[in-house]
């Protein structure tokens, strides 16, 4: 496991999250005590403090809450969209939104999660709903 993507000892909820992304699987945590979902992975439920957390695969549907375009030179890969996404499960996370020009991206747009592989690592990216 890449130390950049895990805790100092390569274990814990963050290490599990990144390991599963590398396998092509996107998971979030769900608390068994209060039945709420959370993201980013933690040892305790951010809502009630319980340690009774399980991993679930979310439906992957979400909506753009806010976004920005990161501007880079073409030789550095070009511009890309970064957005805060509200998943149907009630969590908000930051990710890239690919497959759409920044001029067409808008708040409230429906998007779908997909795990892509870049430089040998799994990466969570969103695409406009209905796009293959």
PDB file of C-alpha atoms in Angstrom:
ATOM      1  CA  UNK A   1       0.000   0.000   0.000  1.00  0.00           C
ATOM      2  CA  UNK A   2       1.190   3.492  -0.854  1.00  0.00           C
ATOM      3  CA  UNK A   3       2.029   5.311   2.389  1.00  0.00           C
ATOM      4  CA  UNK A   4       0.636   8.519   0.881  1.00  0.00           C
ATOM      5  CA  UNK A   5      -2.843   6.976   0.937  1.00  0.00           C
ATOM      6  CA  UNK A   6      -2.850   5.468   4.400  1.00  0.00           C
ATOM      7  CA  UNK A   7      -2.150   6.193   8.020  1.00  0.00           C
ATOM      8  CA  UNK A   8       1.431   6.176   9.267  1.00  0.00           C
ATOM      9  CA  UNK A   9       1.306   2.429   9.881  1.00  0.00           C
ATOM     10  CA  UNK A  10      -0.761   1.539   6.783  1.00  0.00           C
ATOM     11  CA  UNK A  11      -3.796   0.407   8.799  1.00  0.00           C
ATOM     12  CA  UNK A  12      -7.105   1.807   9.949  1.00  0.00           C
ATOM     13  CA  UNK A  13     -10.221   2.957   8.140  1.00  0.00           C
ATOM     14  CA  UNK A  14      -8.363   5.192   5.677  1.00  0.00           C
ATOM     15  CA  UNK A  15      -6.090   2.342   4.611  1.00  0.00           C
ATOM     16  CA  UNK A  16      -9.150   0.126   4.071  1.00  0.00           C
ATOM     17  CA  UNK A  17     -10.860   2.837   1.998  1.00  0.00           C
ATOM     18  CA  UNK A  18      -7.862   3.331  -0.315  1.00  0.00           C
ATOM     19  CA  UNK A  19      -7.191  -0.406  -0.570  1.00  0.00           C
ATOM     20  CA  UNK A  20     -10.772  -1.014  -1.729  1.00  0.00           C
ATOM     21  CA  UNK A  21     -10.501   1.833  -4.257  1.00  0.00           C
ATOM     22  CA  UNK A  22      -7.394   0.108  -5.632  1.00  0.00           C
ATOM     23  CA  UNK A  23      -9.606  -2.993  -6.076  1.00  0.00           C
ATOM     24  CA  UNK A  24     -12.167  -0.889  -7.958  1.00  0.00           C
ATOM     25  CA  UNK A  25     -14.707  -0.687  -5.111  1.00  0.00           C
ATOM     26  CA  UNK A  26     -16.053   2.537  -3.562  1.00  0.00           C
ATOM     27  CA  UNK A  27     -17.279   2.111   0.015  1.00  0.00           C
ATOM     28  CA  UNK A  28     -18.482   4.410   2.768  1.00  0.00           C
ATOM     29  CA  UNK A  29     -19.208   3.688   6.410  1.00  0.00           C
ATOM     30  CA  UNK A  30     -22.633   3.184   7.969  1.00  0.00           C
ATOM     31  CA  UNK A  31     -23.237   3.309  11.709  1.00  0.00           C
ATOM     32  CA  UNK A  32     -25.269   0.397  13.056  1.00  0.00           C
ATOM     33  CA  UNK A  33     -26.261   2.384  16.162  1.00  0.00           C
ATOM     34  CA  UNK A  34     -27.763   5.511  14.552  1.00  0.00           C
ATOM     35  CA  UNK A  35     -28.091   4.135  10.980  1.00  0.00           C
ATOM     36  CA  UNK A  36     -26.356   7.157   9.413  1.00  0.00           C
ATOM     37  CA  UNK A  37     -23.657   7.085   6.754  1.00  0.00           C
ATOM     38  CA  UNK A  38     -20.368   8.926   7.001  1.00  0.00           C
ATOM     39  CA  UNK A  39     -17.422   9.887   4.868  1.00  0.00           C
ATOM     40  CA  UNK A  40     -14.336  10.275   5.248  1.00  0.00           C
ATOM     41  CA  UNK A  41     -13.634   6.973   7.059  1.00  0.00           C
ATOM     42  CA  UNK A  42     -13.252   7.236  10.811  1.00  0.00           C
ATOM     43  CA  UNK A  43     -12.927   4.962  13.827  1.00  0.00           C
ATOM     44  CA  UNK A  44     -15.992   6.516  15.519  1.00  0.00           C
ATOM     45  CA  UNK A  45     -19.351   7.571  14.137  1.00  0.00           C
ATOM     46  CA  UNK A  46     -19.302  11.324  13.617  1.00  0.00           C
ATOM     47  CA  UNK A  47     -23.005  11.496  14.506  1.00  0.00           C
ATOM     48  CA  UNK A  48     -23.287   9.461  17.719  1.00  0.00           C
ATOM     49  CA  UNK A  49     -19.764   8.349  18.682  1.00  0.00           C
ATOM     50  CA  UNK A  50     -20.436   4.619  18.268  1.00  0.00           C
ATOM     51  CA  UNK A  51     -17.690   2.261  17.150  1.00  0.00           C
ATOM     52  CA  UNK A  52     -20.244  -0.069  15.523  1.00  0.00           C
ATOM     53  CA  UNK A  53     -19.450   0.878  11.924  1.00  0.00           C
ATOM     54  CA  UNK A  54     -19.825  -1.249   8.811  1.00  0.00           C
ATOM     55  CA  UNK A  55     -18.704  -0.706   5.236  1.00  0.00           C
ATOM     56  CA  UNK A  56     -21.320  -0.404   2.495  1.00  0.00           C
ATOM     57  CA  UNK A  57     -21.201   0.214  -1.234  1.00  0.00           C
ATOM     58  CA  UNK A  58     -23.273   3.333  -1.888  1.00  0.00           C
ATOM     59  CA  UNK A  59     -25.577   3.595  -4.883  1.00  0.00           C
ATOM     60  CA  UNK A  60     -23.156   6.097  -6.395  1.00  0.00           C
ATOM     61  CA  UNK A  61     -25.771   8.712  -7.263  1.00  0.00           C
ATOM     62  CA  UNK A  62     -25.222  12.266  -6.167  1.00  0.00           C
ATOM     63  CA  UNK A  63     -25.640  15.921  -6.974  1.00  0.00           C
ATOM     64  CA  UNK A  64     -23.123  18.716  -7.418  1.00  0.00           C
ATOM     65  CA  UNK A  65     -23.264  20.976  -4.356  1.00  0.00           C
ATOM     66  CA  UNK A  66     -20.460  23.306  -5.464  1.00  0.00           C
ATOM     67  CA  UNK A  67     -17.581  23.186  -7.933  1.00  0.00           C
ATOM     68  CA  UNK A  68     -14.459  24.863  -9.232  1.00  0.00           C
ATOM     69  CA  UNK A  69     -12.119  24.376 -12.159  1.00  0.00           C
ATOM     70  CA  UNK A  70      -8.451  23.712 -11.504  1.00  0.00           C
ATOM     71  CA  UNK A  71      -6.470  25.380 -14.259  1.00  0.00           C
ATOM     72  CA  UNK A  72      -3.279  23.727 -15.482  1.00  0.00           C
ATOM     73  CA  UNK A  73      -1.115  24.025 -18.553  1.00  0.00           C
ATOM     74  CA  UNK A  74      -1.992  21.521 -21.294  1.00  0.00           C
ATOM     75  CA  UNK A  75       1.416  19.849 -20.904  1.00  0.00           C
ATOM     76  CA  UNK A  76       0.550  19.264 -17.230  1.00  0.00           C
ATOM     77  CA  UNK A  77      -2.717  17.515 -18.075  1.00  0.00           C
ATOM     78  CA  UNK A  78      -4.980  20.496 -18.675  1.00  0.00           C
ATOM     79  CA  UNK A  79      -7.873  21.841 -16.638  1.00  0.00           C
ATOM     80  CA  UNK A  80     -10.128  19.633 -14.535  1.00  0.00           C
ATOM     81  CA  UNK A  81     -13.298  20.026 -12.473  1.00  0.00           C
ATOM     82  CA  UNK A  82     -13.371  19.560  -8.703  1.00  0.00           C
ATOM     83  CA  UNK A  83     -16.721  19.448  -6.917  1.00  0.00           C
ATOM     84  CA  UNK A  84     -18.400  18.862  -3.601  1.00  0.00           C
ATOM     85  CA  UNK A  85     -20.863  16.037  -4.209  1.00  0.00           C
ATOM     86  CA  UNK A  86     -23.858  15.208  -2.023  1.00  0.00           C
ATOM     87  CA  UNK A  87     -24.482  11.460  -2.236  1.00  0.00           C
ATOM     88  CA  UNK A  88     -28.006  10.083  -1.909  1.00  0.00           C
ATOM     89  CA  UNK A  89     -26.809   8.407   1.316  1.00  0.00           C
ATOM     90  CA  UNK A  90     -26.425  11.825   2.956  1.00  0.00           C
ATOM     91  CA  UNK A  91     -22.665  12.341   2.868  1.00  0.00           C
ATOM     92  CA  UNK A  92     -20.777  15.119   1.126  1.00  0.00           C
ATOM     93  CA  UNK A  93     -17.391  14.495  -0.445  1.00  0.00           C
ATOM     94  CA  UNK A  94     -14.922  16.184  -2.761  1.00  0.00           C
ATOM     95  CA  UNK A  95     -14.017  14.606  -6.081  1.00  0.00           C
ATOM     96  CA  UNK A  96     -13.285  15.269  -9.712  1.00  0.00           C
ATOM     97  CA  UNK A  97     -16.127  15.500 -12.203  1.00  0.00           C
ATOM     98  CA  UNK A  98     -14.949  14.243 -15.589  1.00  0.00           C
ATOM     99  CA  UNK A  99     -16.591  13.954 -18.975  1.00  0.00           C
ATOM    100  CA  UNK A 100     -17.980  17.483 -19.033  1.00  0.00           C
ATOM    101  CA  UNK A 101     -16.609  20.936 -19.802  1.00  0.00           C
ATOM    102  CA  UNK A 102     -16.566  23.271 -16.817  1.00  0.00           C
ATOM    103  CA  UNK A 103     -18.925  25.627 -18.658  1.00  0.00           C
ATOM    104  CA  UNK A 104     -21.589  22.885 -18.719  1.00  0.00           C
ATOM    105  CA  UNK A 105     -21.134  21.753 -15.104  1.00  0.00           C
ATOM    106  CA  UNK A 106     -23.714  23.258 -12.748  1.00  0.00           C
ATOM    107  CA  UNK A 107     -24.902  23.157  -9.158  1.00  0.00           C
ATOM    108  CA  UNK A 108     -27.610  20.535  -8.720  1.00  0.00           C
ATOM    109  CA  UNK A 109     -26.360  18.410 -11.645  1.00  0.00           C
ATOM    110  CA  UNK A 110     -26.947  14.679 -11.169  1.00  0.00           C
ATOM    111  CA  UNK A 111     -23.721  12.682 -11.236  1.00  0.00           C
ATOM    112  CA  UNK A 112     -22.651   9.055 -10.824  1.00  0.00           C
ATOM    113  CA  UNK A 113     -19.567   7.706  -9.051  1.00  0.00           C
ATOM    114  CA  UNK A 114     -17.052   5.546 -10.834  1.00  0.00           C
ATOM    115  CA  UNK A 115     -13.704   4.154  -9.706  1.00  0.00           C
ATOM    116  CA  UNK A 116     -11.012   4.720 -12.326  1.00  0.00           C
ATOM    117  CA  UNK A 117      -7.373   3.674 -12.276  1.00  0.00           C
ATOM    118  CA  UNK A 118      -4.703   6.319 -12.672  1.00  0.00           C
ATOM    119  CA  UNK A 119      -1.013   5.592 -12.250  1.00  0.00           C
ATOM    120  CA  UNK A 120      -1.892   2.182 -10.812  1.00  0.00           C
ATOM    121  CA  UNK A 121      -4.141   3.548  -8.045  1.00  0.00           C
ATOM    122  CA  UNK A 122      -7.928   3.563  -7.674  1.00  0.00           C
ATOM    123  CA  UNK A 123      -9.489   7.015  -7.810  1.00  0.00           C
ATOM    124  CA  UNK A 124     -13.099   8.025  -7.189  1.00  0.00           C
ATOM    125  CA  UNK A 125     -14.398  10.226 -10.025  1.00  0.00           C
ATOM    126  CA  UNK A 126     -17.903  11.396 -10.879  1.00  0.00           C
ATOM    127  CA  UNK A 127     -19.466  11.686 -14.326  1.00  0.00           C
ATOM    128  CA  UNK A 128     -22.707  13.322 -15.450  1.00  0.00           C
ATOM    129  CA  UNK A 129     -25.610  10.904 -14.996  1.00  0.00           C
ATOM    130  CA  UNK A 130     -26.402   9.015 -18.193  1.00  0.00           C
ATOM    131  CA  UNK A 131     -22.842   9.186 -19.493  1.00  0.00           C
ATOM    132  CA  UNK A 132     -21.096   5.884 -20.158  1.00  0.00           C
TER     133      UNK A 132
END
